[in-house]
Amino acid sequence: MPGLHNLPPFPDDVPTHPLLVVDFELIKKHDQAEIDKLWKAATELGFWYLKNHGAEKEADEMFEMGAETMKLPLEEKMRYEQGDEGMSFGYKAAGANATDETGALDTVEFINVAKDDALAWPNKVHREYPSTVNARMENTIKPFVQKSLDVNYTLLEVLGEKLGLPKDALKQVHLLEEPSGSETRVIKNPPRPEGMPEDRAALGAHTDFGSLSFLHNRLGGLQVMVPGTEEWQYVRPIPGHAICNLGDAMTIFSGGILRSNLHRVVPPPKEQGKYERWSLVFFTRPGNSVVLRPLADQSPIIAEAVAKAPAGKYETGQTSKDWFARRIKYQRIKNRTGPESWRASRGTEHKPSAY
């Protein structure tokens, strides 16, 4: 499978940022110490490792699906391209998105499959997909989506309780039956060309658009910028551990209590850069009709946080669907008119230019 063939180890001489390790089995058992660890991670950096999540087999099969899809002729893949109107589902070719406000092009290609299409299969909710995706929808993609939903819903429920929200309050803004931007993505980044600097962004600096991301990768390349610093630091991949991070929606729902942190993808460091980098992620996003605003009317804890923030800071006035489409649309290089296009694609990034 992609990314597992005699790969060199992650180097010890590059700047890395340690993440807390959360045990999903203990979270499911409502272990208080583990819940406190999750809360610390969610409020300080918004990133953590997750072990014992039970999705390794499904993830391996998703990587196989991704490899089969990327081997298709480009002309075939382009029949299922995302387009330039803000849809994320489908294929994205390398170079279709900007990575910063100068218009530098990304180097990754990926295939996105909507949660709604996977669960409704063989019926269609959003769009058609390549034959390699269809062949894997029932026995590979749907099981991974279901396992990812179980993980993310469990984590969201725990975070909701810590925020003082009523039980299932966060589930109500992520209803399974409501169409949403939730999707799974397999990403391929080619080996770093000779002479390309290691800090050339393959995927530009951003905060995630939605609520919670469940990431699997085999090589380095993911970097975070810790708040209060100007330095990019790698997140070391650990076998058997997923990486979870919060997105804009959870920062907004919580009135800023939970953190959606700036991150990017660069080529893997040192010897790892000679290999293709594959990653897999499932993004949980709110229902399309959900207005992104603090849930202050349901939680005194959130209400207090909002009262301390500048007036209207977290009142976006946008539905989840509109927020998501705007961010996708203005990353597209075909929609670029200048630096203002990149800025129009931004979310809750703490560094406005998001270099």
CSV table of C-alpha atoms in Angstrom, one decimal:
chain,number,residue,atom,x,y,z
A,1,MET,CA,0.0,0.0,0.0
A,2,PRO,CA,1.1,3.6,-0.5
A,3,GLY,CA,3.6,5.0,2.0
A,4,LEU,CA,4.7,1.8,3.8
A,5,HIS,CA,7.6,0.4,1.7
A,6,ASN,CA,10.9,0.6,3.6
A,7,LEU,CA,10.5,4.2,4.4
A,8,PRO,CA,13.4,6.0,6.1
A,9,PRO,CA,12.6,7.1,9.7
A,10,PHE,CA,11.5,10.6,10.6
A,11,PRO,CA,14.7,12.6,11.3
A,12,ASP,CA,15.6,13.7,14.8
A,13,ASP,CA,17.2,17.0,13.8
A,14,VAL,CA,14.3,19.0,12.6
A,15,PRO,CA,12.0,21.2,14.8
A,16,THR,CA,9.0,19.2,16.0
A,17,HIS,CA,6.1,20.0,18.3
A,18,PRO,CA,5.0,17.3,20.8
A,19,LEU,CA,1.3,16.5,20.8
A,20,LEU,CA,-0.6,15.0,23.7
A,21,VAL,CA,-1.6,11.3,23.2
A,22,VAL,CA,-5.2,10.6,23.8
A,23,ASP,CA,-6.4,7.0,24.2
A,24,PHE,CA,-9.8,6.6,22.4
A,25,GLU,CA,-10.6,3.4,24.4
A,26,LEU,CA,-10.2,5.4,27.6
A,27,ILE,CA,-12.3,8.2,26.2
A,28,LYS,CA,-15.1,5.7,25.5
A,29,LYS,CA,-14.9,4.5,29.1
A,30,HIS,CA,-15.3,8.1,30.3
A,31,ASP,CA,-11.9,8.1,32.0
A,32,GLN,CA,-11.7,11.5,33.6
A,33,ALA,CA,-7.9,11.8,33.3
A,34,GLU,CA,-8.1,11.1,29.6
A,35,ILE,CA,-11.0,13.5,29.1
A,36,ASP,CA,-9.0,16.2,30.9
A,37,LYS,CA,-6.0,15.5,28.5
A,38,LEU,CA,-8.3,15.8,25.5
A,39,TRP,CA,-9.7,19.1,26.9
A,40,LYS,CA,-6.1,20.4,27.4
A,41,ALA,CA,-5.2,19.5,23.8
A,42,ALA,CA,-8.4,21.0,22.4
A,43,THR,CA,-8.1,24.3,24.2
A,44,GLU,CA,-4.4,24.9,23.9
A,45,LEU,CA,-3.3,23.8,20.4
A,46,GLY,CA,-6.4,22.0,18.9
A,47,PHE,CA,-4.2,19.1,17.8
A,48,TRP,CA,-3.6,15.7,19.4
A,49,TYR,CA,-2.6,12.1,18.7
A,50,LEU,CA,-5.3,9.5,19.0
A,51,LYS,CA,-4.4,5.9,19.7
A,52,ASN,CA,-6.6,2.8,19.9
A,53,HIS,CA,-9.1,4.3,17.5
A,54,GLY,CA,-9.7,1.0,15.7
A,55,ALA,CA,-9.6,2.3,12.1
A,56,GLU,CA,-6.2,1.0,11.0
A,57,LYS,CA,-7.6,-1.7,8.7
A,58,GLU,CA,-10.1,0.7,7.1
A,59,ALA,CA,-7.4,3.3,6.7
A,60,ASP,CA,-5.1,0.9,4.9
A,61,GLU,CA,-7.8,0.0,2.4
A,62,MET,CA,-8.6,3.7,1.8
A,63,PHE,CA,-4.9,4.3,0.9
A,64,GLU,CA,-5.3,1.4,-1.6
A,65,MET,CA,-8.4,3.1,-3.1
A,66,GLY,CA,-6.4,6.4,-3.4
A,67,ALA,CA,-3.5,4.7,-5.2
A,68,GLU,CA,-5.9,3.0,-7.6
A,69,THR,CA,-7.5,6.4,-8.3
A,70,MET,CA,-4.3,8.4,-8.8
A,71,LYS,CA,-3.1,5.8,-11.3
A,72,LEU,CA,-6.0,6.7,-13.6
A,73,PRO,CA,-5.1,8.8,-16.7
A,74,LEU,CA,-5.3,12.5,-15.9
A,75,GLU,CA,-7.9,13.0,-18.6
A,76,GLU,CA,-10.1,10.5,-16.8
A,77,LYS,CA,-9.6,12.0,-13.4
A,78,MET,CA,-10.4,15.5,-14.7
A,79,ARG,CA,-13.8,14.3,-15.7
A,80,TYR,CA,-14.6,14.4,-11.9
A,81,GLU,CA,-12.7,17.6,-11.1
A,82,GLN,CA,-14.1,19.8,-8.3
A,83,GLY,CA,-14.7,22.8,-10.5
A,84,ASP,CA,-14.3,26.5,-9.4
A,85,GLU,CA,-17.6,27.2,-7.8
A,86,GLY,CA,-16.8,26.1,-4.2
A,87,MET,CA,-17.6,22.3,-4.4
A,88,SER,CA,-15.0,20.2,-2.6
A,89,PHE,CA,-16.2,16.7,-3.6
A,90,GLY,CA,-14.3,15.1,-6.4
A,91,TYR,CA,-10.8,15.1,-7.8
A,92,LYS,CA,-8.3,18.0,-7.4
A,93,ALA,CA,-5.3,18.2,-9.6
A,94,ALA,CA,-1.9,19.4,-8.5
A,95,GLY,CA,-1.6,23.2,-9.1
A,96,ALA,CA,-5.3,23.9,-8.9
A,97,ASN,CA,-5.0,25.8,-5.6
A,98,ALA,CA,-2.9,28.7,-4.4
A,99,THR,CA,-0.8,28.1,-1.3
A,100,ASP,CA,-0.4,31.8,-0.3
A,101,GLU,CA,-1.4,35.3,-1.3
A,102,THR,CA,1.4,35.5,-4.0
A,103,GLY,CA,-0.5,32.8,-5.9
A,104,ALA,CA,2.2,30.0,-5.5
A,105,LEU,CA,0.7,26.7,-6.7
A,106,ASP,CA,0.1,23.7,-4.5
A,107,THR,CA,1.7,20.3,-5.5
A,108,VAL,CA,-0.8,17.9,-4.1
A,109,GLU,CA,-3.6,15.9,-5.9
A,110,PHE,CA,-6.4,14.3,-4.0
A,111,ILE,CA,-9.8,12.6,-4.3
A,112,ASN,CA,-12.6,13.7,-2.0
A,113,VAL,CA,-15.7,11.6,-1.4
A,114,ALA,CA,-18.7,13.1,0.3
A,115,LYS,CA,-19.9,11.4,3.5
A,116,ASP,CA,-23.4,11.8,2.1
A,117,ASP,CA,-22.6,10.0,-1.2
A,118,ALA,CA,-20.8,7.2,0.7
A,119,LEU,CA,-23.7,6.5,3.1
A,120,ALA,CA,-26.3,6.8,0.4
A,121,TRP,CA,-24.6,4.5,-2.1
A,122,PRO,CA,-25.7,3.3,-4.6
A,123,ASN,CA,-27.8,6.4,-4.7
A,124,LYS,CA,-26.2,9.8,-5.4
A,125,VAL,CA,-26.5,12.9,-3.2
A,126,HIS,CA,-23.9,15.3,-4.6
A,127,ARG,CA,-22.0,13.9,-7.6
A,128,GLU,CA,-20.5,11.1,-9.6
A,129,TYR,CA,-17.0,9.7,-8.9
A,130,PRO,CA,-14.3,7.8,-10.9
A,131,SER,CA,-14.7,4.0,-11.4
A,132,THR,CA,-12.0,3.2,-8.9
A,133,VAL,CA,-14.0,5.1,-6.2
A,134,ASN,CA,-17.3,3.4,-7.1
A,135,ALA,CA,-15.7,0.0,-7.0
A,136,ARG,CA,-14.6,0.6,-3.4
A,137,MET,CA,-17.6,2.6,-2.2
A,138,GLU,CA,-19.5,-0.2,-0.4
A,139,ASN,CA,-16.6,-2.2,1.1
A,140,THR,CA,-13.9,0.3,1.7
A,141,ILE,CA,-15.1,3.9,1.7
A,142,LYS,CA,-18.4,3.5,3.5
A,143,PRO,CA,-16.8,1.5,6.4
A,144,PHE,CA,-14.1,4.1,6.8
A,145,VAL,CA,-16.6,6.9,6.8
A,146,GLN,CA,-18.7,5.1,9.4
A,147,LYS,CA,-15.7,4.3,11.7
A,148,SER,CA,-14.6,8.0,11.4
A,149,LEU,CA,-18.0,9.3,12.2
A,150,ASP,CA,-18.1,7.1,15.3
A,151,VAL,CA,-14.7,8.4,16.4
A,152,ASN,CA,-15.5,12.1,15.7
A,153,TYR,CA,-19.0,12.0,17.2
A,154,THR,CA,-17.6,10.4,20.4
A,155,LEU,CA,-15.0,13.1,20.7
A,156,LEU,CA,-17.5,15.9,20.0
A,157,GLU,CA,-19.8,14.6,22.6
A,158,VAL,CA,-17.1,14.7,25.2
A,159,LEU,CA,-16.1,18.2,24.2
A,160,GLY,CA,-19.7,19.3,24.3
A,161,GLU,CA,-20.1,18.1,27.9
A,162,LYS,CA,-16.9,20.0,28.9
A,163,LEU,CA,-18.3,23.1,27.2
A,164,GLY,CA,-21.5,22.9,29.4
A,165,LEU,CA,-23.7,22.1,26.4
A,166,PRO,CA,-26.8,19.9,26.7
A,167,LYS,CA,-26.3,16.3,25.7
A,168,ASP,CA,-26.4,15.9,21.9
A,169,ALA,CA,-26.2,19.7,21.3
A,170,LEU,CA,-23.2,19.3,19.0
A,171,LYS,CA,-24.8,16.3,17.3
A,172,GLN,CA,-27.8,18.5,16.5
A,173,VAL,CA,-25.5,20.8,14.4
A,174,HIS,CA,-23.9,17.7,12.8
A,175,LEU,CA,-27.0,15.7,12.0
A,176,LEU,CA,-26.1,12.6,10.1
A,177,GLU,CA,-29.1,12.9,7.8
A,178,GLU,CA,-28.5,16.5,6.8
A,179,PRO,CA,-26.3,17.1,3.8
A,180,SER,CA,-23.0,18.6,4.7
A,181,GLY,CA,-19.5,19.2,3.6
A,182,SER,CA,-18.2,16.2,5.6
A,183,GLU,CA,-15.9,14.2,3.4
A,184,THR,CA,-13.0,11.8,3.3
A,185,ARG,CA,-9.9,12.7,1.3
A,186,VAL,CA,-6.8,10.7,0.1
A,187,ILE,CA,-3.9,13.0,-0.7
A,188,LYS,CA,-0.8,12.3,-2.8
A,189,ASN,CA,2.2,14.6,-2.8
A,190,PRO,CA,5.1,13.7,-5.2
A,191,PRO,CA,8.7,13.3,-4.0
A,192,ARG,CA,10.5,16.6,-3.5
A,193,PRO,CA,12.3,17.6,-6.7
A,194,GLU,CA,16.0,18.2,-6.6
A,195,GLY,CA,16.6,21.8,-5.5
A,196,MET,CA,13.2,22.5,-4.1
A,197,PRO,CA,13.5,23.9,-0.5
A,198,GLU,CA,12.0,21.8,2.2
A,199,ASP,CA,9.8,24.6,3.4
A,200,ARG,CA,8.0,25.0,0.0
A,201,ALA,CA,4.4,24.5,0.9
A,202,ALA,CA,2.7,21.6,-0.8
A,203,LEU,CA,-0.6,22.6,0.8
A,204,GLY,CA,-0.9,26.2,2.0
A,205,ALA,CA,-1.2,27.4,5.6
A,206,HIS,CA,-4.8,27.2,6.8
A,207,THR,CA,-7.1,26.4,9.6
A,208,ASP,CA,-9.5,23.5,8.8
A,209,PHE,CA,-12.9,24.6,7.5
A,210,GLY,CA,-15.2,22.4,9.6
A,211,SER,CA,-15.4,20.8,13.1
A,212,LEU,CA,-13.0,17.9,13.5
A,213,SER,CA,-10.4,16.2,11.3
A,214,PHE,CA,-9.3,12.6,11.7
A,215,LEU,CA,-5.9,12.2,9.9
A,216,HIS,CA,-3.7,9.3,9.0
A,217,ASN,CA,-0.2,9.7,7.4
A,218,ARG,CA,3.0,7.6,7.1
A,219,LEU,CA,5.6,10.3,6.4
A,220,GLY,CA,6.4,13.7,7.9
A,221,GLY,CA,5.3,17.0,6.3
A,222,LEU,CA,2.5,18.3,8.5
A,223,GLN,CA,3.6,21.4,10.3
A,224,VAL,CA,1.9,23.6,13.0
A,225,MET,CA,2.5,27.2,14.0
A,226,VAL,CA,2.1,27.3,17.7
A,227,PRO,CA,0.2,30.5,18.8
A,228,GLY,CA,2.6,33.2,19.9
A,229,THR,CA,5.4,32.0,17.7
A,230,GLU,CA,6.5,32.6,14.1
A,231,GLU,CA,8.1,29.2,13.6
A,232,TRP,CA,6.7,26.2,11.7
A,233,GLN,CA,7.3,22.9,13.5
A,234,TYR,CA,6.8,19.4,12.2
A,235,VAL,CA,4.3,16.9,13.8
A,236,ARG,CA,6.1,13.6,14.0
A,237,PRO,CA,4.0,10.7,12.6
A,238,ILE,CA,3.7,7.8,15.0
A,239,PRO,CA,2.7,4.4,13.7
A,240,GLY,CA,-0.8,3.3,14.8
A,241,HIS,CA,-1.7,6.9,15.9
A,242,ALA,CA,-4.1,9.2,14.1
A,243,ILE,CA,-3.8,12.9,14.4
A,244,CYS,CA,-6.9,14.8,15.3
A,245,ASN,CA,-7.5,18.6,15.0
A,246,LEU,CA,-10.3,21.0,15.5
A,247,GLY,CA,-11.6,23.3,12.7
A,248,ASP,CA,-13.1,26.8,12.5
A,249,ALA,CA,-16.7,25.6,13.3
A,250,MET,CA,-15.7,24.4,16.8
A,251,THR,CA,-13.8,27.6,17.6
A,252,ILE,CA,-16.9,29.6,16.6
A,253,PHE,CA,-19.5,27.3,18.4
A,254,SER,CA,-17.4,27.5,21.6
A,255,GLY,CA,-16.9,31.3,21.5
A,256,GLY,CA,-13.1,30.8,21.1
A,257,ILE,CA,-12.7,28.3,23.9
A,258,LEU,CA,-11.6,25.6,21.5
A,259,ARG,CA,-8.7,26.2,19.1
A,260,SER,CA,-8.6,25.8,15.4
A,261,ASN,CA,-4.9,26.1,14.7
A,262,LEU,CA,-2.8,27.2,11.7
A,263,HIS,CA,-1.1,24.3,9.9
A,264,ARG,CA,0.3,23.4,6.5
A,265,VAL,CA,1.9,20.6,4.6
A,266,VAL,CA,5.4,20.7,3.2
A,267,PRO,CA,7.5,17.9,1.6
A,268,PRO,CA,8.7,15.3,4.1
A,269,PRO,CA,12.0,16.3,5.7
A,270,LYS,CA,15.5,15.0,4.8
A,271,GLU,CA,15.6,11.5,3.3
A,272,GLN,CA,11.8,11.1,3.6
A,273,GLY,CA,11.5,13.8,0.9
A,274,LYS,CA,12.6,11.3,-1.7
A,275,TYR,CA,9.3,9.4,-1.4
A,276,GLU,CA,5.7,10.1,-2.3
A,277,ARG,CA,3.7,11.3,0.7
A,278,TRP,CA,0.3,9.8,1.1
A,279,SER,CA,-2.3,11.0,3.7
A,280,LEU,CA,-5.9,10.2,4.5
A,281,VAL,CA,-8.3,12.4,6.4
A,282,PHE,CA,-12.0,12.4,7.3
A,283,PHE,CA,-13.5,15.9,7.9
A,284,THR,CA,-16.6,16.2,10.1
A,285,ARG,CA,-18.4,19.5,9.2
A,286,PRO,CA,-21.7,21.0,10.4
A,287,GLY,CA,-24.9,20.5,8.4
A,288,ASN,CA,-25.3,22.8,5.4
A,289,SER,CA,-28.0,24.9,7.0
A,290,VAL,CA,-26.3,25.4,10.3
A,291,VAL,CA,-25.4,29.1,11.0
A,292,LEU,CA,-21.9,29.4,12.4
A,293,ARG,CA,-22.3,31.3,15.6
A,294,PRO,CA,-21.5,30.7,19.3
A,295,LEU,CA,-23.8,28.4,21.1
A,296,ALA,CA,-23.9,30.9,24.0
A,297,ASP,CA,-27.7,30.5,24.4
A,298,GLN,CA,-27.1,26.8,25.4
A,299,SER,CA,-24.1,27.1,27.7
A,300,PRO,CA,-23.1,29.7,30.4
A,301,ILE,CA,-19.5,28.7,29.9
A,302,ILE,CA,-19.7,29.7,26.2
A,303,ALA,CA,-21.7,32.8,27.1
A,304,GLU,CA,-19.0,33.9,29.5
A,305,ALA,CA,-16.3,33.4,26.8
A,306,VAL,CA,-18.3,35.4,24.2
A,307,ALA,CA,-18.8,38.3,26.7
A,308,LYS,CA,-15.1,38.6,27.1
A,309,ALA,CA,-14.4,38.6,23.4
A,310,PRO,CA,-14.7,41.7,21.1
A,311,ALA,CA,-18.4,42.2,20.2
A,312,GLY,CA,-19.5,40.1,17.2
A,313,LYS,CA,-16.1,38.3,16.9
A,314,TYR,CA,-17.6,34.9,16.3
A,315,GLU,CA,-20.8,36.0,14.6
A,316,THR,CA,-20.0,35.0,11.0
A,317,GLY,CA,-23.5,35.5,9.5
A,318,GLN,CA,-22.8,32.6,7.3
A,319,THR,CA,-24.2,29.1,7.1
A,320,SER,CA,-21.7,26.2,7.2
A,321,LYS,CA,-22.4,25.6,3.5
A,322,ASP,CA,-21.5,29.2,2.6
A,323,TRP,CA,-18.5,29.4,4.8
A,324,PHE,CA,-17.1,26.2,3.3
A,325,ALA,CA,-17.8,27.1,-0.3
A,326,ARG,CA,-16.2,30.5,0.1
A,327,ARG,CA,-13.0,29.1,1.5
A,328,ILE,CA,-12.8,26.4,-1.2
A,329,LYS,CA,-13.7,28.8,-4.1
A,330,TYR,CA,-11.1,31.5,-3.3
A,331,GLN,CA,-8.2,29.1,-3.0
A,332,ARG,CA,-8.8,28.0,-6.6
A,333,ILE,CA,-6.1,29.6,-8.9
A,334,LYS,CA,-8.7,30.2,-11.6
A,335,ASN,CA,-10.6,32.5,-9.3
A,336,ARG,CA,-7.5,34.5,-8.3
A,337,THR,CA,-7.5,38.2,-9.1
A,338,GLY,CA,-4.7,39.1,-6.6
A,339,PRO,CA,-3.8,38.8,-2.9
A,340,GLU,CA,-7.4,39.7,-2.0
A,341,SER,CA,-8.5,36.3,-3.4
A,342,TRP,CA,-6.3,34.4,-0.9
A,343,ARG,CA,-7.5,36.6,2.0
A,344,ALA,CA,-11.1,36.0,1.0
A,345,SER,CA,-10.5,32.2,1.5
A,346,ARG,CA,-9.4,32.6,5.1
A,347,GLY,CA,-11.1,31.4,8.2
A,348,THR,CA,-10.1,31.9,11.9
A,349,GLU,CA,-6.3,31.9,11.3
A,350,HIS,CA,-4.5,33.8,14.0
A,351,LYS,CA,-2.0,35.1,11.4
A,352,PRO,CA,-4.0,37.2,8.9
A,353,SER,CA,-1.8,36.7,5.9
A,354,ALA,CA,-1.5,33.0,6.6
A,355,TYR,CA,1.9,32.5,5.0
